[in-house]
Amino acid sequence: MVELAPSILSADFAHLAERVQAAADGGGTVVHVDVMDGHFVPNLTVGPPIVKSLRKFTKLPLDCHLMIENPDQFIPEFASAGADWISVHQEACVHLDRTLHLIKSHDCLAGVVINPATPVDTLSEVLDIVDYVLVMSVNPGFGAQAFIPGSVHKIRQLDEIRAQRRLNYRIEVDGGIAVDTIPDVVRAGAEILVAGNAVFGHGDPRSNAQRLLKAASEATLQRV
Ligand code: DX5
Ligand code: ZN
């Protein structure tokens, strides 16, 4: 089943609880939290206090996407704030295997993320450790950017490797996800769709989420 993970990056933070609830009412089942440090990516966002607040008002899994240097330093804090899933960038981790095990040692699902310019091959030694792989379909740092079509073949490659090696990781995609890009990513094998602008950027998050999930379920039927 394809899941929708609304990204709070594009939500109105003054009404965060209400907006997240609306997206959940529309069918969102994972809350995606973008953490940026101003070093790994050229933007600053939120940290553990926001995760702690979100934890108080939602039972949905909190998916923390760490776009930060030296993630090992902050993983324990995110876990104790209530993160359920934590993902780290392949490009930010010198000791990626150690970092993924650190996430798991805190009883969180461990994900690895790749930027648009990073090949899937760079993950071959960790695919049997991770719970999910997050394919960036924009360069990380900002919401509402245009989808990079070259990401689709990386999703397909991850889907094929998973079948060949009989692995169980899930495939998540993040960046420029909207009604027009969903068919290609879902048909390629993406199962968790992160969407910020398409859910919170305009209109009602509830009906936006419903529309995105409808596009996803139609594309699922077209998967061979
Ligand atoms: C980008 C973030 C995304 C962002 C996606 O660096 O990782 O999660 O919120 O936003 P949209 O869906 O607007 O492209
Ligand atoms: Zn993200």
GROMACS .gro file of N, CA and C in nm, residues 11 14 31 52 61 64 75 87 122 128 148-149 166-167 175 179 201 214-215 224:
model
   60
   11ALA      N    1   0.400   2.379   0.605
   11ALA     CA    2   0.280   2.407   0.685
   11ALA      C    3   0.295   2.540   0.759
   14ALA      N    4   0.225   2.835   1.287
   14ALA     CA    5   0.139   2.892   1.391
   14ALA      C    6   0.014   2.807   1.412
   31VAL      N    7   0.411   1.152   0.944
   31VAL     CA    8   0.441   1.296   0.947
   31VAL      C    9   0.591   1.314   0.921
   52LYS      N   10   0.909   1.687   1.978
   52LYS     CA   11   0.846   1.663   2.109
   52LYS      C   12   0.702   1.717   2.113
   61PRO      N   13   0.337   0.792   1.294
   61PRO     CA   14   0.482   0.787   1.300
   61PRO      C   15   0.545   0.920   1.260
   64CYS      N   16   1.172   1.160   1.077
   64CYS     CA   17   1.267   1.272   1.083
   64CYS      C   18   1.375   1.257   0.979
   75ILE      N   19   2.110   1.214   1.701
   75ILE     CA   20   2.016   1.101   1.692
   75ILE      C   21   1.954   1.066   1.828
   87SER      N   22   1.608   0.924   0.927
   87SER     CA   23   1.690   0.897   0.808
   87SER      C   24   1.806   0.994   0.802
  122THR      N   25   2.602   0.336  -0.436
  122THR     CA   26   2.674   0.373  -0.314
  122THR      C   27   2.608   0.314  -0.189
  128ASP      N   28   2.095  -0.407   0.334
  128ASP     CA   29   2.042  -0.513   0.422
  128ASP      C   30   2.026  -0.466   0.567
  148ILE      N   31   1.285   1.628  -1.015
  148ILE     CA   32   1.393   1.591  -1.107
  148ILE      C   33   1.361   1.453  -1.165
  149PRO      N   34   1.326   1.447  -1.294
  149PRO     CA   35   1.277   1.320  -1.351
  149PRO      C   36   1.378   1.204  -1.342
  166ARG      N   37   1.623  -1.019  -0.224
  166ARG     CA   38   1.518  -1.057  -0.127
  166ARG      C   39   1.528  -0.976   0.002
  167LEU      N   40   1.532  -0.844  -0.015
  167LEU     CA   41   1.540  -0.754   0.100
  167LEU      C   42   1.402  -0.693   0.125
  175GLY      N   43   1.030   1.527  -0.274
  175GLY     CA   44   1.065   1.645  -0.353
  175GLY      C   45   0.983   1.656  -0.480
  179VAL      N   46   0.025   1.560  -0.798
  179VAL     CA   47  -0.062   1.473  -0.879
  179VAL      C   48   0.005   1.434  -1.013
  201GLY      N   49   0.076   2.379   0.074
  201GLY     CA   50   0.111   2.504   0.007
  201GLY      C   51  -0.008   2.592  -0.028
  214LYS      N   52  -0.546   0.949  -0.414
  214LYS     CA   53  -0.626   0.894  -0.524
  214LYS      C   54  -0.534   0.871  -0.646
  215ALA      N   55  -0.449   0.969  -0.676
  215ALA     CA   56  -0.354   0.953  -0.787
  215ALA      C   57  -0.264   0.833  -0.761
  224VAL      N   58   0.289  -0.321  -1.309
  224VAL     CA   59   0.282  -0.457  -1.362
  224VAL      C   60   0.344  -0.557  -1.267
   0.00000   0.00000   0.00000
